[in-house]
PDB file of C-alpha atoms in Angstrom:
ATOM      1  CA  UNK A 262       0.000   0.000   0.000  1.00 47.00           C
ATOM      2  CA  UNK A 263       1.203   3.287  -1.321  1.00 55.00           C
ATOM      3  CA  UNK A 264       0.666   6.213   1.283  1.00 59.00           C
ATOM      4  CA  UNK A 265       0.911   9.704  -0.600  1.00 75.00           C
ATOM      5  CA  UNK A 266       1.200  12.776   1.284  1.00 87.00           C
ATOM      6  CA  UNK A 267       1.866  15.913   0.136  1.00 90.00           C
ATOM      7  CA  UNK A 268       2.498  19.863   1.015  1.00 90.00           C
ATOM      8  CA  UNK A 269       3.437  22.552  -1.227  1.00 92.00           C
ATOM      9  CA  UNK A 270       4.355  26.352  -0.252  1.00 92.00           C
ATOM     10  CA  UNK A 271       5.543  29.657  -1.578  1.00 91.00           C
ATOM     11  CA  UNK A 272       8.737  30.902  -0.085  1.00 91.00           C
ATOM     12  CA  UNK A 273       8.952  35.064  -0.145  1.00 85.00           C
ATOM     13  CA  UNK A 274      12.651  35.622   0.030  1.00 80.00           C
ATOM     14  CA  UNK A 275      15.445  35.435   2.505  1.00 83.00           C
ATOM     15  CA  UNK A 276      13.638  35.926   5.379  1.00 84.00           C
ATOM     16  CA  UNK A 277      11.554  32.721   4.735  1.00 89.00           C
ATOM     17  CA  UNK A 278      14.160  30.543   4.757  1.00 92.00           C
ATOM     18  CA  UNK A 279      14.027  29.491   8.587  1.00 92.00           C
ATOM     19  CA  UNK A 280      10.072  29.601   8.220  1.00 93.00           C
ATOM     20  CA  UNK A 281      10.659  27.126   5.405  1.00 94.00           C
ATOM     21  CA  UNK A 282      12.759  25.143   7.273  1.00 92.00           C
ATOM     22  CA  UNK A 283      10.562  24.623  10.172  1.00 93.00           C
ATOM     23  CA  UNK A 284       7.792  24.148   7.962  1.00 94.00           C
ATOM     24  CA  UNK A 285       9.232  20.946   6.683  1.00 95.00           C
ATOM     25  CA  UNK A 286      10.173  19.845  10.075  1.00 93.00           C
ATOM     26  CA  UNK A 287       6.707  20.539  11.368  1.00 93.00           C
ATOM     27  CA  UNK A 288       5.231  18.794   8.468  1.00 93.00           C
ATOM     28  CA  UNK A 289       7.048  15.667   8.559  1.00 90.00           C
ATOM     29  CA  UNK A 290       6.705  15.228  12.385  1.00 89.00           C
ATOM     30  CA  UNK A 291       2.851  15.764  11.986  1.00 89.00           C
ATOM     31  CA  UNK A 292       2.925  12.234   9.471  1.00 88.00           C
ATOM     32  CA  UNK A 293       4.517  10.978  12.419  1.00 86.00           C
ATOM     33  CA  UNK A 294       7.515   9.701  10.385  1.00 86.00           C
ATOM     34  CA  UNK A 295       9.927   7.774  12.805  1.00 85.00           C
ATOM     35  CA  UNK A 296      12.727   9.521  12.349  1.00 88.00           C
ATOM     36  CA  UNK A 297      16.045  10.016  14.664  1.00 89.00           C
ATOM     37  CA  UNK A 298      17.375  13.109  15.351  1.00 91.00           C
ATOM     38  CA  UNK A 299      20.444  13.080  12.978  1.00 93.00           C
ATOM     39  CA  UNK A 300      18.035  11.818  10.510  1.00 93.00           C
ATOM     40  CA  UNK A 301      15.821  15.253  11.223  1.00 93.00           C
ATOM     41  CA  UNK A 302      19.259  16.833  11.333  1.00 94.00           C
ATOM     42  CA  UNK A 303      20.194  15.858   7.560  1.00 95.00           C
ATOM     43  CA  UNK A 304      15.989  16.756   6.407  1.00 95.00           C
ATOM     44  CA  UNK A 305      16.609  20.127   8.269  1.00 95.00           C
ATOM     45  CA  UNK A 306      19.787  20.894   6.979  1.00 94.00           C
ATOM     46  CA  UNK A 307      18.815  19.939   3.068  1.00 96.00           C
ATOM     47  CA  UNK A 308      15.789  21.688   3.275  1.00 96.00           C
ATOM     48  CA  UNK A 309      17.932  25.102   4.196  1.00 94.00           C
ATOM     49  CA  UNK A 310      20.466  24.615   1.365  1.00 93.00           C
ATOM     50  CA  UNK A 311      18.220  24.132  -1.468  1.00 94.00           C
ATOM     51  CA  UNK A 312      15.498  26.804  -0.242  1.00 95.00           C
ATOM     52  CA  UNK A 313      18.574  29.672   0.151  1.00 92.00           C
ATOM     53  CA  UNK A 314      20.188  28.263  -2.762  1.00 92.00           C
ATOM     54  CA  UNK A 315      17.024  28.870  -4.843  1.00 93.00           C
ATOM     55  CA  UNK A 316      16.735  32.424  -2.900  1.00 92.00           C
ATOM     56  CA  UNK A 317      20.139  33.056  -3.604  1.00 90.00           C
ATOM     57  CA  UNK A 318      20.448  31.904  -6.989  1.00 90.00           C
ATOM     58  CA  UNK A 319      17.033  31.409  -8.664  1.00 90.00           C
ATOM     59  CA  UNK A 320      14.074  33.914  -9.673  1.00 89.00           C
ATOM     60  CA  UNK A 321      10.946  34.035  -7.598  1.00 84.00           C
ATOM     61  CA  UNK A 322       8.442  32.413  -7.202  1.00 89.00           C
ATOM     62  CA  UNK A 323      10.014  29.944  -5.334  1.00 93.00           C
ATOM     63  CA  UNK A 324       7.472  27.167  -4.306  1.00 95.00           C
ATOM     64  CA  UNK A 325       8.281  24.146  -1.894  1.00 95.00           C
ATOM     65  CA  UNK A 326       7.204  21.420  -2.073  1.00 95.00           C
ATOM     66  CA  UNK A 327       7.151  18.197   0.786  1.00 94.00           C
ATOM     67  CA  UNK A 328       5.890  14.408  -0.501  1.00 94.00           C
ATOM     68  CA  UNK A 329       5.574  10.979   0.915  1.00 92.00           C
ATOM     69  CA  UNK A 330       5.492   7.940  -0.538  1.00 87.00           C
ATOM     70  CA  UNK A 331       6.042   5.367   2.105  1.00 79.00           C
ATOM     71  CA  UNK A 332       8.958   4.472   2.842  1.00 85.00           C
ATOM     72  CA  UNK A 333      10.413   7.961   1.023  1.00 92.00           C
ATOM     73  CA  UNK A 334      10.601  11.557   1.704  1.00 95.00           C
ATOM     74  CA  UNK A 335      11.004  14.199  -1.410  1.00 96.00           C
ATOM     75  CA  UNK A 336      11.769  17.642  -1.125  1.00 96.00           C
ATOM     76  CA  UNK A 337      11.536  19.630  -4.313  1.00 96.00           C
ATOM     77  CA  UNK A 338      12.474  23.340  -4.246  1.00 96.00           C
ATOM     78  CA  UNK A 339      10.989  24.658  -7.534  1.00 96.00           C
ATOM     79  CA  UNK A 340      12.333  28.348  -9.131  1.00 94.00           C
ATOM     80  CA  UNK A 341      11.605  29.977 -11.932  1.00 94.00           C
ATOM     81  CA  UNK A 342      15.208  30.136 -13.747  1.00 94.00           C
ATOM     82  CA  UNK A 343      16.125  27.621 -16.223  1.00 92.00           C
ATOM     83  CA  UNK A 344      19.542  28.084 -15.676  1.00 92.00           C
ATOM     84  CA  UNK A 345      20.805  24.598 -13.687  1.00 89.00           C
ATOM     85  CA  UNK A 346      22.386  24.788 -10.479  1.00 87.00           C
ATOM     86  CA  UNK A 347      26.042  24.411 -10.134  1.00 81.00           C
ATOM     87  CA  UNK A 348      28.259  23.479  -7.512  1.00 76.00           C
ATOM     88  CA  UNK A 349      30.424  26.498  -6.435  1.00 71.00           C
ATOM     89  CA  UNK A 350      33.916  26.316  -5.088  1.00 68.00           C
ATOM     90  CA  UNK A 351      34.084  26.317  -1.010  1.00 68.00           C
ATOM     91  CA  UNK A 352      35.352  29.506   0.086  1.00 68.00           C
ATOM     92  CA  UNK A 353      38.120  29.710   2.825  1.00 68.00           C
ATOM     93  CA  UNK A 354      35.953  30.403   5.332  1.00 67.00           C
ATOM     94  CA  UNK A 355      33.791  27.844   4.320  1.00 60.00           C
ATOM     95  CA  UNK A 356      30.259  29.541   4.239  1.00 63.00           C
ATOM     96  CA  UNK A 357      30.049  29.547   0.878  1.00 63.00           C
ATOM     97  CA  UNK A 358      29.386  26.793  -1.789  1.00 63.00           C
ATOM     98  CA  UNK A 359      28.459  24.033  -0.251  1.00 76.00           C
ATOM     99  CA  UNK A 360      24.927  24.146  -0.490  1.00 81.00           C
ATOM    100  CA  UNK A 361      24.364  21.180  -3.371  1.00 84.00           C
ATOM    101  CA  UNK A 362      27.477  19.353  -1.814  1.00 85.00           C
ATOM    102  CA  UNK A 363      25.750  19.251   1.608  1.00 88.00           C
ATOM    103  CA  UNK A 364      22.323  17.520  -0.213  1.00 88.00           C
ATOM    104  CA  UNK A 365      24.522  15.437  -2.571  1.00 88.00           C
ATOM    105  CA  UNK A 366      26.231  14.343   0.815  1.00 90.00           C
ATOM    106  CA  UNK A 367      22.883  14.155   3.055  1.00 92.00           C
ATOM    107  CA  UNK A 368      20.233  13.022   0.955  1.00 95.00           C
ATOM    108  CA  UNK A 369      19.499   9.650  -0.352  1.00 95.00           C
ATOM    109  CA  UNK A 370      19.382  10.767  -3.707  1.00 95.00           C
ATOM    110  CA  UNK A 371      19.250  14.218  -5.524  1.00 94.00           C
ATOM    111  CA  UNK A 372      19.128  16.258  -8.886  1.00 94.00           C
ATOM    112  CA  UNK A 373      17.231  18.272 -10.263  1.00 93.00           C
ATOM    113  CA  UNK A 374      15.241  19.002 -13.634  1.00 94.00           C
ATOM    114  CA  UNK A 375      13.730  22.108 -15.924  1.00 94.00           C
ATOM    115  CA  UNK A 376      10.334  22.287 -14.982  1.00 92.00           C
ATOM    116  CA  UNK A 377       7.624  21.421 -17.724  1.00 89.00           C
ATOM    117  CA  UNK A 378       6.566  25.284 -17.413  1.00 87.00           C
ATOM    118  CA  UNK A 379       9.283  27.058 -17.035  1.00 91.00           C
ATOM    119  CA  UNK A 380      12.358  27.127 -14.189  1.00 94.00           C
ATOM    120  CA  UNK A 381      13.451  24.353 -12.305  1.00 95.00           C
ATOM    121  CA  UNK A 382      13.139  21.750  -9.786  1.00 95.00           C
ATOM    122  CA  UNK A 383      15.817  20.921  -7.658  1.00 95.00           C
ATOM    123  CA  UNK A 384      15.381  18.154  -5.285  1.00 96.00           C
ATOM    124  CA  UNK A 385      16.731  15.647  -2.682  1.00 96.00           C
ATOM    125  CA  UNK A 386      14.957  12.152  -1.606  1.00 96.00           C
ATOM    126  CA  UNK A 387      15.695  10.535   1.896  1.00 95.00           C
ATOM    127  CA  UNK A 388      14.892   6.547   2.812  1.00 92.00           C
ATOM    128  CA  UNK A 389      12.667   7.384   5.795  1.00 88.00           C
ATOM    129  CA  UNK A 390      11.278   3.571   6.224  1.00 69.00           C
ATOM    130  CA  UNK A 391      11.731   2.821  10.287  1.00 46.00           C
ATOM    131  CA  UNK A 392      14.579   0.064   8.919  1.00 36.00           C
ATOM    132  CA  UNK A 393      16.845   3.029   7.987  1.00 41.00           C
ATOM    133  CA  UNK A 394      19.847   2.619  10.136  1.00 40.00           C
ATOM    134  CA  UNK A 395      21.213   5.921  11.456  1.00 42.00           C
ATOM    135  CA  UNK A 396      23.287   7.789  10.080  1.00 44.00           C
ATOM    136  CA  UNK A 397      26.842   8.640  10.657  1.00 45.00           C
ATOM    137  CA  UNK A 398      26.879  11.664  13.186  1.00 48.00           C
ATOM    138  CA  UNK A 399      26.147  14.698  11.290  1.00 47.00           C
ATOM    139  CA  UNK A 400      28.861  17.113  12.673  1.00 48.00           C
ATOM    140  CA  UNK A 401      31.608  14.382  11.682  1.00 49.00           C
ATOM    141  CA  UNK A 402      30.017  13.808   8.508  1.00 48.00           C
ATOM    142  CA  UNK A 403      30.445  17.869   8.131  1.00 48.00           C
ATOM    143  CA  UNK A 404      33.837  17.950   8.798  1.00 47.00           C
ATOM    144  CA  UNK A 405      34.656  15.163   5.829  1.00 46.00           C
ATOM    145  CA  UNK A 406      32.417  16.759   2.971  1.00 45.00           C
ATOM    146  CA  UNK A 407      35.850  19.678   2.596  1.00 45.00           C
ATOM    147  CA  UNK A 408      37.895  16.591   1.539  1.00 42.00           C
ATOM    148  CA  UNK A 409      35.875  14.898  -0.994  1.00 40.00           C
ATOM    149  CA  UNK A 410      33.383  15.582  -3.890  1.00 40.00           C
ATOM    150  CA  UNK A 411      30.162  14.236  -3.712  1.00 40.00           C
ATOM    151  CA  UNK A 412      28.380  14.848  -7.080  1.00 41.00           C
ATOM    152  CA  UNK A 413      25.245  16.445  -7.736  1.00 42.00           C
ATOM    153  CA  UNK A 414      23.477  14.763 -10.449  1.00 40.00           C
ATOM    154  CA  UNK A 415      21.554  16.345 -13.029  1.00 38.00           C
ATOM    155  CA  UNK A 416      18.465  14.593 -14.513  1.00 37.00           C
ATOM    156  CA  UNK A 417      16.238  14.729 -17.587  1.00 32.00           C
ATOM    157  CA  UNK A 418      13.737  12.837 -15.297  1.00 32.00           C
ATOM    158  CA  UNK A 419      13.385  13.132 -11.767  1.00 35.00           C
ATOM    159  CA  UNK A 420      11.970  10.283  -9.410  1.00 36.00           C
ATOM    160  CA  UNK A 421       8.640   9.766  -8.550  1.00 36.00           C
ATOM    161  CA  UNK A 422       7.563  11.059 -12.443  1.00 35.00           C
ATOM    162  CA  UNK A 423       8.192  14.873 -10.878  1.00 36.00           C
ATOM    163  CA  UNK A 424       8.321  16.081 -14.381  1.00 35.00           C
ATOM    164  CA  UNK A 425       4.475  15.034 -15.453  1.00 37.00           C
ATOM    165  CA  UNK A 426       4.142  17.834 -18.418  1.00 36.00           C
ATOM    166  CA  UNK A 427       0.776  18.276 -16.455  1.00 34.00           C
ATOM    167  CA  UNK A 428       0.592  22.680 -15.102  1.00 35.00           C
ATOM    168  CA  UNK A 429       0.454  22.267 -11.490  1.00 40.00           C
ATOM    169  CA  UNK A 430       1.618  24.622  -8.996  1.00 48.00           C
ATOM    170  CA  UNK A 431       3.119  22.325  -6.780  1.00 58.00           C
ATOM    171  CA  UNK A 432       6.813  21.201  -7.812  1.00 61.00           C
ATOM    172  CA  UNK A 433       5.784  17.515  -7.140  1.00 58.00           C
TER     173      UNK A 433
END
């Protein structure tokens, strides 16, 4: 049996990134997903990288959108530039460009795709099924992502048939 759940919202602009953040976190504690905390950790921390990377980056409207399938989480951030995202060099003091390393590293799977009407989706996909072992800690896991590349893949098709060619607000 296939449980779908789903949540879309607009983000404004910088400030909404924390709001967006706790959004998701709200959201996926109200399914009551069994999750641990370094899970919620690694949910929490994609969720801020794509939603200030499509601030940051992208052109407004930016819509989020939350979906669960079972035993899997997606989070699609959805902008409307075409242009795909790229993975920046890390900065000495390390607070810039590492947004799409961080999901590459955190997330199950990620990528991202133009968007049947115009921009893109970018998204990340986490095993959420109660099996899931537990992740490394996420502070030690931060302090190896500087010394290797973790790619972020770009798709023609994202999972979950994302791109649909159907209009719909929602980036899932």
């Amino acid at each position: 049996m296939v449980t779908r759940r789903r949540l879309c919202f607009d983000v404004a602009g910088p400030a909404s990134v924390a709001r967006a953040r706790s959004r998701v976190l709200v959201q996926i504690t109200a399914w009551g997903l069994p999750l641990g905390h370094e899970q919620r950790d690694a949910i929490e921390l994609v969720a801020s990288e794509l939603v200030t990377n499509a601030v940051v980056h992208g052109v407004g409207p930016i819509r989020v959108g939350l979906r669960l399938d079972d035993s899997r989480l997606l989070l699609v951030v959805h902008d409307g530039s075409a242009r795909p995202p790229v993975e920046r060099a890390i900065t000495d003091d390390g607070k810039v460009g590492r947004g799409l390393l961080l999901a590459s590293h955190f997330a199950d799977r990620t990528g991202w795709a133009p968007a049947p009407h115009g921009g893109k989706r970018v998204w990340a996909e986490f095993e959420v099924s109660p099996a899931s072992p537990e992740p490394a800690s996420l502070t030690a896991q931060c302090a190896q992502i500087g010394s290797r590349k973790v790619p972020f893949h770009a798709t023609a098709c994202a999972p979950m048939n994302l791109v649909s060619g159907v209009p719909n607000p929602c980036p899932l």
